[in-house]
Coordinates of C-alpha atoms in Angstrom, one line a residue:
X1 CA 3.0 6.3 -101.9
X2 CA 5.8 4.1 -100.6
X3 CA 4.3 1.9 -97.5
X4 CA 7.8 -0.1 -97.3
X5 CA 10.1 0.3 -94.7
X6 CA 12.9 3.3 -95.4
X7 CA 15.4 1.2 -97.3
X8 CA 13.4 -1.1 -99.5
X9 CA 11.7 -0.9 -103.0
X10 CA 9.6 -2.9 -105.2
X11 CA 13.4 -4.0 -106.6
X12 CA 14.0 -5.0 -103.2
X13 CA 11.4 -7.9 -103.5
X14 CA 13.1 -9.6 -106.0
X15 CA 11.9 -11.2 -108.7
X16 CA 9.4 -13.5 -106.8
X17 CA 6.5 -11.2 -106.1
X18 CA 3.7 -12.7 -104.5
X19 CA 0.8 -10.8 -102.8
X20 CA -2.8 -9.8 -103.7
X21 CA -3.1 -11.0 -107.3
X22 CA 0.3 -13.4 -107.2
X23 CA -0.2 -16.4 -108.9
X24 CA 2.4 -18.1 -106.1
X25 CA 1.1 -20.6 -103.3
X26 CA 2.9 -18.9 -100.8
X27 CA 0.5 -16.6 -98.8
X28 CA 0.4 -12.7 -99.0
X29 CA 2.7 -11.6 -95.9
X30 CA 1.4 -9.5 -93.1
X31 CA 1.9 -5.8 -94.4
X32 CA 3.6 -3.2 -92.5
X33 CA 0.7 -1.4 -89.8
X34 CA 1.7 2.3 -88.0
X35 CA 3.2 1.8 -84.6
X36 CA 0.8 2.0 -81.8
X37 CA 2.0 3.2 -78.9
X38 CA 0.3 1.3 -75.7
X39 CA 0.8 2.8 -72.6
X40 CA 0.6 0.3 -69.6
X41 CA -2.2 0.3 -67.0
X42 CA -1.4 1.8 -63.5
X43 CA -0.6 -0.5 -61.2
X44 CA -2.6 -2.4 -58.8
X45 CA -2.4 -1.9 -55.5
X46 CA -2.0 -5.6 -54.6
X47 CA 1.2 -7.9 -54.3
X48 CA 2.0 -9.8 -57.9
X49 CA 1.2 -13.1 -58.1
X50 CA 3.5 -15.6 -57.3
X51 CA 3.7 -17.2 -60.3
X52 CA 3.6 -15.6 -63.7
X53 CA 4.1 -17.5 -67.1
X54 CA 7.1 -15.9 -69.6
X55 CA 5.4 -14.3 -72.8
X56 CA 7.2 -16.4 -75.5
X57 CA 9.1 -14.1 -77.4
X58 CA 7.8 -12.8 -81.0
X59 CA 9.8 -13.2 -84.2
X60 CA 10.7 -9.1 -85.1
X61 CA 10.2 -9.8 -89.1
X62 CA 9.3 -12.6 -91.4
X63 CA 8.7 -16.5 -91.4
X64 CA 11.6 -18.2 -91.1
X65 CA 14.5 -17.5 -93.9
X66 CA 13.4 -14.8 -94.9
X67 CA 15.0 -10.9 -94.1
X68 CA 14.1 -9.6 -91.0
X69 CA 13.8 -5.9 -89.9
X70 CA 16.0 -4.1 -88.2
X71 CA 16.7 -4.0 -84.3
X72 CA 14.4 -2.2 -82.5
X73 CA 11.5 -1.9 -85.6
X74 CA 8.3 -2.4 -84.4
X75 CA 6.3 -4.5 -86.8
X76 CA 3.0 -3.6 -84.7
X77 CA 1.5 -7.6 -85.2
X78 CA -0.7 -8.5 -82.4
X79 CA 0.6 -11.9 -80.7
X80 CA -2.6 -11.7 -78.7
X81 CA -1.4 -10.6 -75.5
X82 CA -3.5 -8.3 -73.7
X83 CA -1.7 -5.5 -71.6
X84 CA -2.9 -5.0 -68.2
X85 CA -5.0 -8.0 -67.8
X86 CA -5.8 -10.0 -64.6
X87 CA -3.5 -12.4 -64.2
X88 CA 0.1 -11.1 -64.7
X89 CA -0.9 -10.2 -68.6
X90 CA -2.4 -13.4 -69.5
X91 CA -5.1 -13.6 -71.7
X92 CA -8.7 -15.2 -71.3
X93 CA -8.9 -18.4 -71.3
X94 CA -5.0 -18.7 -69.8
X95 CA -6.0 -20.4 -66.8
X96 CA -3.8 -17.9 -64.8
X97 CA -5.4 -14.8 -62.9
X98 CA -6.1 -14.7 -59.4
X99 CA -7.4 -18.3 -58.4
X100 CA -5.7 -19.6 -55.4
X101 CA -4.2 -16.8 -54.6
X102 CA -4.5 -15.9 -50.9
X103 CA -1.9 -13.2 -50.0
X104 CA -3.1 -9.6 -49.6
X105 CA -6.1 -11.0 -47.6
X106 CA -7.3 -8.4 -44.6
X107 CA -6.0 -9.6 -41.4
X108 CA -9.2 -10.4 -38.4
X109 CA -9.2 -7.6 -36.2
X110 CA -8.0 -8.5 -33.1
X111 CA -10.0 -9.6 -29.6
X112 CA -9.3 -7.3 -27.8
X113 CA -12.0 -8.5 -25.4
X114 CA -10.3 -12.0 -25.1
X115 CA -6.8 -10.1 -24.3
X116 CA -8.3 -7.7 -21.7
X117 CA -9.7 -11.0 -20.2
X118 CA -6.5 -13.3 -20.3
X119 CA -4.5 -10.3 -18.9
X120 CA -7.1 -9.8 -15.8
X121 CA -6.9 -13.2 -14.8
X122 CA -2.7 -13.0 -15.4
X123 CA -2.9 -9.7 -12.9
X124 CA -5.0 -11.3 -10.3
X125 CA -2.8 -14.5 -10.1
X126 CA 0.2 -12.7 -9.4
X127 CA -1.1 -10.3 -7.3
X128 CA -2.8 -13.5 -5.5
X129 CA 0.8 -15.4 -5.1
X130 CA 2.6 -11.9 -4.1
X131 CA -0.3 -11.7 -1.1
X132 CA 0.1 -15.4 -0.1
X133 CA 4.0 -15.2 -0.2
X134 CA 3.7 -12.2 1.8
X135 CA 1.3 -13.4 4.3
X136 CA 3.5 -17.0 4.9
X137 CA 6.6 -14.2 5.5
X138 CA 5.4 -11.9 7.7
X139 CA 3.8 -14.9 9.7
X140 CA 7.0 -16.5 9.8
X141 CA 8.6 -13.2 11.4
X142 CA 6.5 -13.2 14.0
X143 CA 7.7 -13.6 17.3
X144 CA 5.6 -16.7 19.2
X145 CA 7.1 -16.9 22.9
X146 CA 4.6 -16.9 25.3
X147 CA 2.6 -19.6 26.1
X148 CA -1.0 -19.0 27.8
X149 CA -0.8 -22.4 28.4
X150 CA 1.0 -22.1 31.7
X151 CA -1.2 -19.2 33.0
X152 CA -3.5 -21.5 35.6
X153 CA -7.1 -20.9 37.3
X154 CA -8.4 -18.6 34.1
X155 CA -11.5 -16.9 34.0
X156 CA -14.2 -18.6 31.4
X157 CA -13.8 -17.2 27.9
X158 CA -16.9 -14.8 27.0
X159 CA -18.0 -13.6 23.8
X160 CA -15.0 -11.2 21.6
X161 CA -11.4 -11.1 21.7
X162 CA -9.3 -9.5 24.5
X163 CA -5.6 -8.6 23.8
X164 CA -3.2 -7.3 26.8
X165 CA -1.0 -4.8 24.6
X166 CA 2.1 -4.6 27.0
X167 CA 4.9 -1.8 25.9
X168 CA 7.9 -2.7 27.5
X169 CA 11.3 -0.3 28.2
X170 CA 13.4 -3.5 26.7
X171 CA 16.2 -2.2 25.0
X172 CA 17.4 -5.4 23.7
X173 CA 19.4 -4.9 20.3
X174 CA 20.0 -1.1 20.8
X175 CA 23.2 0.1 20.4
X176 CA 24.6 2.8 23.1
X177 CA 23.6 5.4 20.1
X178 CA 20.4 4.6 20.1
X179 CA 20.2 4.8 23.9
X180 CA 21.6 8.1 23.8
X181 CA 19.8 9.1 21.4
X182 CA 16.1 7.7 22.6
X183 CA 16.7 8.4 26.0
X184 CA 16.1 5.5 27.2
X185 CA 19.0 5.1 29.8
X186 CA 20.6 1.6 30.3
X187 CA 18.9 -0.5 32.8
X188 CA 18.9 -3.9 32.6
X189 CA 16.2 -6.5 31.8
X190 CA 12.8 -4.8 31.3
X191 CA 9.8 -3.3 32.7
X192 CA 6.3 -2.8 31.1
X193 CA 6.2 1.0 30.9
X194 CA 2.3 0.7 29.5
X195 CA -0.5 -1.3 30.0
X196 CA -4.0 -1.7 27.7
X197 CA -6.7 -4.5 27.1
X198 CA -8.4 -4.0 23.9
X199 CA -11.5 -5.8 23.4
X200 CA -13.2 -6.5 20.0
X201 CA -16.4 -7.6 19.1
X202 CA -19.9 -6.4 17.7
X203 CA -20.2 -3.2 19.4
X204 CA -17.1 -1.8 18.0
X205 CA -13.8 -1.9 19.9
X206 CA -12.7 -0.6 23.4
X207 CA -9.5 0.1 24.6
X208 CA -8.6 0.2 28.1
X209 CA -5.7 1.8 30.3
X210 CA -4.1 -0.2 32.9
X211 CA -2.0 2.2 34.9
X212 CA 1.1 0.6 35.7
X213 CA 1.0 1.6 39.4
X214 CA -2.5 0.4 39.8
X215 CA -2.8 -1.7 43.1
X216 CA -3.1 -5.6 42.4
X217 CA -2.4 -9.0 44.4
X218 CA -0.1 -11.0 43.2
X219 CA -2.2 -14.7 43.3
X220 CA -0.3 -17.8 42.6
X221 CA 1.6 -18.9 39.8
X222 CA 3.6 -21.7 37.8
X223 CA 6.9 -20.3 37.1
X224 CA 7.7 -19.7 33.5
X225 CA 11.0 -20.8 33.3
X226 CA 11.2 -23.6 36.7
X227 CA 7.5 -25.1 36.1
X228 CA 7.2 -24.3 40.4
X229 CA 4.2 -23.9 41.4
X230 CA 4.2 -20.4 44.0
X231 CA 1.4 -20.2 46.0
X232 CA -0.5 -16.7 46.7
X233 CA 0.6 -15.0 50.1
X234 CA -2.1 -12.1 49.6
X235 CA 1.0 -9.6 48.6
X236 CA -0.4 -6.4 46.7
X237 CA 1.9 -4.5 44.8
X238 CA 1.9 -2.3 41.5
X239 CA 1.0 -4.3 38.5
X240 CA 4.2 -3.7 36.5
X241 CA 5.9 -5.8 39.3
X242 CA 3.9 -8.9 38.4
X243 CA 5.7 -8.6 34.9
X244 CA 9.1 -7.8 36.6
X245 CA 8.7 -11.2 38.8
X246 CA 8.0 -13.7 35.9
X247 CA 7.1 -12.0 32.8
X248 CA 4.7 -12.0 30.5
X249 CA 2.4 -15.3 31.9
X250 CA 2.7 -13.9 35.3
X251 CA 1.2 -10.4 34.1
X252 CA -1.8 -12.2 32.4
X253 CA -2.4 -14.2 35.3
X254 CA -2.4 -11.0 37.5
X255 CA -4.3 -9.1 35.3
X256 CA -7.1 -12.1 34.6
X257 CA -7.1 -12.8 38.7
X258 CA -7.8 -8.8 39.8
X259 CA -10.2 -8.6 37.0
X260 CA -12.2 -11.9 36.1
X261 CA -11.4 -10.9 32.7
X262 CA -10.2 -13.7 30.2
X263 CA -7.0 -12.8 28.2
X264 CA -7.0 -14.1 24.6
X265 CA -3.8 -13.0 22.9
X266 CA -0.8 -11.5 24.5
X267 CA 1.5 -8.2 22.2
X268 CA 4.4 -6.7 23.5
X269 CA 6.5 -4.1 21.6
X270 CA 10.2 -2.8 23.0
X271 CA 11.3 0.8 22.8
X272 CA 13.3 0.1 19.4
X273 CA 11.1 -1.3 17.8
X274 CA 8.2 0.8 18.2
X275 CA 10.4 3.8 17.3
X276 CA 11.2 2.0 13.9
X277 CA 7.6 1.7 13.3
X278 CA 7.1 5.0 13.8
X279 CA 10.0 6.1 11.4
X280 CA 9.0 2.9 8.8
X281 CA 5.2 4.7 8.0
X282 CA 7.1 8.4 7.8
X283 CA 5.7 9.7 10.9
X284 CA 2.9 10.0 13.2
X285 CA 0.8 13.0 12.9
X286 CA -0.7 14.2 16.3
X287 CA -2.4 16.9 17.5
X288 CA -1.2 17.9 21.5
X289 CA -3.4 20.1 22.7
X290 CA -1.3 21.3 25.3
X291 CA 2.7 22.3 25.5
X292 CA 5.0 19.9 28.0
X293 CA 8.5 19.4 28.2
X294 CA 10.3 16.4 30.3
X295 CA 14.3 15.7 30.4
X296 CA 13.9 12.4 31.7
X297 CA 12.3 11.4 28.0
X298 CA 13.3 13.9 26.2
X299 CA 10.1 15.4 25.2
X300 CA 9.8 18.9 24.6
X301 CA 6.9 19.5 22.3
X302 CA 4.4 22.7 21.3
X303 CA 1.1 22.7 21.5
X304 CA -0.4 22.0 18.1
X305 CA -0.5 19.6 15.5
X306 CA 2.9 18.6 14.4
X307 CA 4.6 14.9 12.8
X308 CA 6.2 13.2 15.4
X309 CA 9.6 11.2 14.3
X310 CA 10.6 7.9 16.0
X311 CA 12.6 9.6 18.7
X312 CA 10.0 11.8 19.2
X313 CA 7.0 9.2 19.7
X314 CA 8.8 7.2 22.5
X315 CA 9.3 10.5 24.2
X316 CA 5.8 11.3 24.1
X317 CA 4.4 8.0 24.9
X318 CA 7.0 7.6 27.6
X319 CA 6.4 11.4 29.5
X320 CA 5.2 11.2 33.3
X321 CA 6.7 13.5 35.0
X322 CA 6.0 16.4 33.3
X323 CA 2.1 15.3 35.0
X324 CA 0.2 15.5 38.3
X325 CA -0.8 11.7 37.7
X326 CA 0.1 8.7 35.4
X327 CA -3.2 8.7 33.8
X328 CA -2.3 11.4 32.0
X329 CA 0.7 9.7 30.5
X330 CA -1.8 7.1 29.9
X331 CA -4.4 9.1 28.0
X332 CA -1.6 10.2 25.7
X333 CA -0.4 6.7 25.4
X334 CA -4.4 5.4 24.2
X335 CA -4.3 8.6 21.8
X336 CA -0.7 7.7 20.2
X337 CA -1.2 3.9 19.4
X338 CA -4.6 4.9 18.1
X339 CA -3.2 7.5 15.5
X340 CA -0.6 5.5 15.1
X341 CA -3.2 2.7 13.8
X342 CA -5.1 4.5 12.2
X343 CA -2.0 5.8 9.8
X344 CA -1.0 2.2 8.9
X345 CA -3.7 0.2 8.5
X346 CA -4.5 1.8 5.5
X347 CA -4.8 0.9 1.7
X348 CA -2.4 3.4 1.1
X349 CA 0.2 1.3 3.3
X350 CA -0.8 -1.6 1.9
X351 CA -0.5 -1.3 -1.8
X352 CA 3.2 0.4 -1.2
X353 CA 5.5 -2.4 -1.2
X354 CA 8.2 0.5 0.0
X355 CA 6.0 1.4 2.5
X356 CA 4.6 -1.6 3.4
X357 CA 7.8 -3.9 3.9
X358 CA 9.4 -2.1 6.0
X359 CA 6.7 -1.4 8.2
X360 CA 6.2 -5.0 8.6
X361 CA 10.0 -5.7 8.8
X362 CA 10.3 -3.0 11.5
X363 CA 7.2 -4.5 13.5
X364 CA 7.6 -7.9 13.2
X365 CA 11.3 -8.1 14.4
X366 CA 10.6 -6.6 17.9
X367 CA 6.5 -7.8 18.6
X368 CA 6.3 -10.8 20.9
X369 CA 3.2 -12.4 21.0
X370 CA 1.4 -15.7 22.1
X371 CA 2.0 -19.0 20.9
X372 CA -1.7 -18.8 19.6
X373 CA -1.0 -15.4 17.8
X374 CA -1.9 -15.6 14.0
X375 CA -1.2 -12.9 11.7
X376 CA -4.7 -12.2 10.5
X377 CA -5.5 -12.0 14.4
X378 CA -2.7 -9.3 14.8
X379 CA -4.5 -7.4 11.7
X380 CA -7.9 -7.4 13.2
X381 CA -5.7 -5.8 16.4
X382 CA -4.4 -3.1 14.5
X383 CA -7.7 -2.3 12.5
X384 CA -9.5 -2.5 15.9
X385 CA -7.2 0.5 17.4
X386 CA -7.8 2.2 13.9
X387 CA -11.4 2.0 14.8
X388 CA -11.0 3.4 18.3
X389 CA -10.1 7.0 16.9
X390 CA -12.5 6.3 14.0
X391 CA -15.4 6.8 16.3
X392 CA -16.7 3.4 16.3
X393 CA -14.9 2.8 19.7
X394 CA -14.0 4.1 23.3
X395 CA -11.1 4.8 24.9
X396 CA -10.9 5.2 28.7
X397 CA -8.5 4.5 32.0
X398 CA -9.6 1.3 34.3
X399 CA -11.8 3.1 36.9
X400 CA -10.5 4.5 40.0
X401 CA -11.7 5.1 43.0
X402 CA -8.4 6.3 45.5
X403 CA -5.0 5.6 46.2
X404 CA -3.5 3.1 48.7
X405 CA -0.2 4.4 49.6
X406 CA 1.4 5.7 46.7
X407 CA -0.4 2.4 44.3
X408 CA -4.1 3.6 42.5
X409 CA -7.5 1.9 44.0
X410 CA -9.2 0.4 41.5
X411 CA -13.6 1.3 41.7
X412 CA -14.5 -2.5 42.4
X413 CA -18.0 -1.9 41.2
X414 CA -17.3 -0.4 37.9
X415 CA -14.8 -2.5 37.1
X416 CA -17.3 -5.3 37.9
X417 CA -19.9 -3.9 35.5
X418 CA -17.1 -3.5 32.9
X419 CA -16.1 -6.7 32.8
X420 CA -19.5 -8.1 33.0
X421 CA -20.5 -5.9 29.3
X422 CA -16.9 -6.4 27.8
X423 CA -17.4 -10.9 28.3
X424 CA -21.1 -9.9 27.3
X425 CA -19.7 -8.1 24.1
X426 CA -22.5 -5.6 25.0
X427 CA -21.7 -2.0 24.1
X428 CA -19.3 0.0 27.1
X429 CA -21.4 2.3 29.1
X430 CA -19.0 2.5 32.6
X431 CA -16.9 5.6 32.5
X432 CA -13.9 5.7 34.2
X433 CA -14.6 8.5 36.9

């Protein structure tokens, strides 16, 4: 059998045969194995190295100068390399493989711990700079022009806060629309259309009507705006009038002199502004118990509960003579600012900034306060009236005992005995009939 390739015979070989019994120097040449086929190993299921040394390539036939085989033939010698190997197909002993190699390496798993950490602390900064920046705006807003200061001969302070909550019928920056529309008419200057003390401390709050046509003196006063000194001339009148005369320090002085009562802060709210309130938080839900209708305000309401727009507030607030007496007007007064308290102050309110800016805008442009007036003070206020309807508080009309003329007789006694448990901060037990 002929194990040369297709082509050659022992002729081919010339006269120089050497081999297996040759008698020539030259060494017996690699014969002519079968063709192996090698099929490559599957890949690995990593990146390839970065570096990988060329396999040099292998002569296809003889030593040099001698024939070689034709393109393509597949002498089947061995050059040593091993197929699939570690190492990009270097051999043992290559110093190639895998050493240094560092890609394809798991990533850590990340700290999630850490982040949830570092984001808390992020959230609670900003929400601590939107609070702050908040707080320095609204207190900035507010309103500081009375000054206590000038009210003379005041009663000792006693234990709690008092505030004088004073709504007035100031129309000051309505436009004749908004008269029309409120029913508020166009008088000038202003006149305090309601009346209340609200005293906090540890026995929860109280909130007390002061009827404005409740009988007072008059005592004496420093004018607010001359610095004259008028002395008292034992002239009793309605208490709005003290407010008509010189204001706001006139009215504390009036009310501190008739009741030995120390005023700490001073609020008063126009008709514009507490009807944007009203429309800032969406409405006042309120339950009247009974139908009334008056065309002088404008009310005209159904019995039942029912959300009461801006409008619709002042004209409830404002109602007298749809009433035998104006202590009804001011029991529906005390049961308005409560609800509407008790529907702002709230977390809901607070954590809307749409809800809670405007509120605050709507508020803050039309409140006049003291000189003394912080804004955390003015929140206490506001959660206090929450607390009135809340059932931590009481609500009630300054006693009365009678009439003088056409003005309402205060019950000397009971007021007494209020005042005495209100500078005591002891818990109310006076009623007011």
């Amino acid at each position: 059998m002929n194990d040369w390739p297709e082509g050659w015979t022992d002729e081919n070989r010339g006269g120089n045969r050497y081999g297996q019994g040759s008698a020539s120097e030259r060494p017996e040449s690699a014969r002519s194995m079968p063709h192996v086929q090698r099929h490559p190993a599957p890949p690995r299921q990593r990146p390839a190295p970065p570096r990988q040394r060329p396999v040099p390539q292998q002569p296809s036939g003889y030593d040099a100068g001698q024939p070689q085989y034709g393109e393509g033939y597949d002498s089947g010698y061995n050059t040593g390399q091993v197929y699939g190997a570690p190492g990009g197909g270097r051999g043992a002993g290559s110093g190639g493989g895998d050493r240094g190699q560092v890609q394809g390496r798991p990533r850590p798993a990340p700290n999630w711990g850490r982040r949830i950490r570092i984001g808390a602390l992020v959230l609670v900064v900003a929400l601590l700079a939107v609070s702050v920046g908040t707080y320095f705006w609204a207190d900035s807003k507010l309103n500081r022009a009375v000054d206590l200061s000038k009210v003379i001969e005041r009663p000792e302070s006693g234990k709690g806060t008092n505030y004088l909550i004073v709504g007035s019928d100031s129309r000051e920056g309505m436009t004749s629309e908004d008269k029309k529309r409120l029913h508020t008419g166009s008088a000038e200057g202003k006149r305090t259309d309601s009346m209340m003390i609200l005293h906090t401390g540890d026995n929860g709050p109280t909130l007390i009507s002061l009827p404005r046509d409740s009988n007072v003196e008059i005592p004496s006063f420093i004018g607010s705006e001359s610095g004259k000194k008028y002395p008292a001339t034992g002239r009793t009148t309605k208490l709005n009038a003290a407010y008509a005369t010189d204001g706001p320090e006139l009215l504390v002085r009036t009310v501190e002199f008739n009741t030995g009562l120390r005023i700490d802060h001073y609020v008063e709210i126009g008709f514009g502004g507490f009807a944007k309130i009203v429309d800032a938080i969406g409405g006042v839900e309120l339950d009247i118990p009974k139908a009334f209708k008056d065309k002088y305000s404008g009310a005209d309401f159904q019995a039942g509960k029912q959300t009461l727009n801006g409008q619709e507030a002042l004209a409830f607030v404002r109602t007298r003579h749809a009433f035998s007496s104006d202590l009804d007007r001011t029991k529906n007064q005390q049961k308005f600012l409560a609800a509407l308290a008790s529907q702002t102050a709230t977390f809901s309110t607070i954590i809307n900034p749409f809800k809670l800016y405007p509120t605050m805008g709507a508020g803050l442009d039309t409140l006049i306060v003291d000189k003394d007036m912080s804004l955390w003070s003015l929140g206490k206020m506001f959660f206090a009236m929450k607390g009135v309807t809340g059932g931590e508080g009481t609500s009630m009309n300054m006693p009365i005992s009678g009439s003088v003329g056409n003005n309402l007789a205060w019950d000397k006694a009971k007021v007494k005995q209020l005042v005495e448990q209100l500078k005591n901060d002891e818990k109310v037990t006076v009623t007011e009939n």
